[in-house]
Coordinates of C-alpha atoms in Angstrom, one line a residue:
M596 CA 57.0 -56.2 212.2
D597 CA 59.2 -57.5 209.4
D598 CA 60.0 -60.6 211.5
Y599 CA 56.3 -61.5 211.8
E600 CA 55.9 -61.3 208.0
K601 CA 58.8 -63.6 207.4
F602 CA 57.5 -66.0 210.0
A603 CA 54.0 -66.0 208.5
T604 CA 55.4 -66.5 205.0
G605 CA 57.5 -69.4 206.2
L606 CA 54.4 -71.0 207.8
I607 CA 52.4 -70.6 204.7
I608 CA 55.1 -72.2 202.6
V609 CA 55.7 -75.1 205.0
F610 CA 52.0 -76.0 205.5
G611 CA 51.2 -75.4 201.8
A612 CA 54.0 -77.8 200.9
L613 CA 52.7 -80.4 203.4
I614 CA 49.2 -80.2 202.0
I615 CA 50.3 -80.3 198.3
G616 CA 52.8 -83.1 199.1
G617 CA 50.1 -85.1 200.9
L618 CA 47.7 -84.7 197.9
M619 CA 50.5 -85.8 195.6
A620 CA 51.2 -88.9 197.7
A621 CA 47.5 -89.7 198.0
H622 CA 47.0 -89.6 194.3
L623 CA 50.2 -91.7 193.7
V624 CA 48.8 -94.4 196.0
T625 CA 45.4 -94.4 194.3
M626 CA 47.1 -94.3 190.8
N627 CA 45.1 -91.2 189.8
R628 CA 47.1 -89.3 187.2
A629 CA 44.8 -86.2 186.8
G630 CA 44.6 -85.5 190.5
F631 CA 48.4 -85.9 190.8
M632 CA 48.9 -83.4 188.0
F633 CA 46.6 -80.9 189.6
A634 CA 48.5 -81.2 192.9
L635 CA 51.8 -81.0 191.1
S636 CA 50.7 -77.8 189.2
A637 CA 49.5 -76.3 192.5
G638 CA 53.0 -76.9 193.9
V639 CA 54.7 -75.4 190.9
M640 CA 52.5 -72.3 191.0
G641 CA 53.2 -72.0 194.7
W642 CA 56.9 -72.2 194.0
F643 CA 56.7 -69.5 191.3
S644 CA 54.7 -67.3 193.7
A645 CA 57.8 -67.2 195.9
F646 CA 59.6 -65.4 193.0
A647 CA 56.7 -63.0 192.8
I648 CA 57.2 -62.2 196.5
L649 CA 60.9 -61.8 195.9
F650 CA 60.5 -59.3 193.1
D651 CA 57.6 -57.5 194.8
K652 CA 55.0 -58.3 192.1
K653 CA 51.8 -58.3 194.1
K654 CA 49.4 -58.9 191.1
A655 CA 51.4 -61.9 189.9
Y656 CA 51.5 -63.3 193.4
L657 CA 47.7 -62.9 193.7
I658 CA 47.1 -64.6 190.4
L659 CA 49.5 -67.5 191.1
I660 CA 48.0 -68.1 194.6
I661 CA 44.4 -68.1 193.2
L662 CA 45.4 -70.5 190.5
S663 CA 47.2 -72.7 193.0
V664 CA 44.1 -72.8 195.3
L665 CA 41.9 -73.7 192.3
C666 CA 44.3 -76.5 191.4
V667 CA 44.2 -77.8 195.0
A668 CA 40.4 -77.7 194.9
C669 CA 40.3 -79.6 191.6
S670 CA 42.8 -82.2 193.0
I671 CA 40.7 -82.7 196.2
G672 CA 37.5 -82.9 194.0
I673 CA 39.1 -85.6 191.9
F674 CA 40.3 -87.5 195.0
V675 CA 36.8 -87.4 196.6
R676 CA 35.1 -88.4 193.4

């Protein structure tokens, strides 16, 4: 069971990094500073959430992931606008 959790966590991290990296690249190409900063902050919060997992802080992990998802949504909203 523990191997499946590690695999799932790895998939979440890899695909999250691809999505956030893609958003950052798209905003760099379009020269959109606000969208880039939202994507960058989503990446940083996702990175800090790994420490919350490491130290078994479930509430901190939940808060960081929610904030990261909101930043991604704002970045996509800015890109679409």
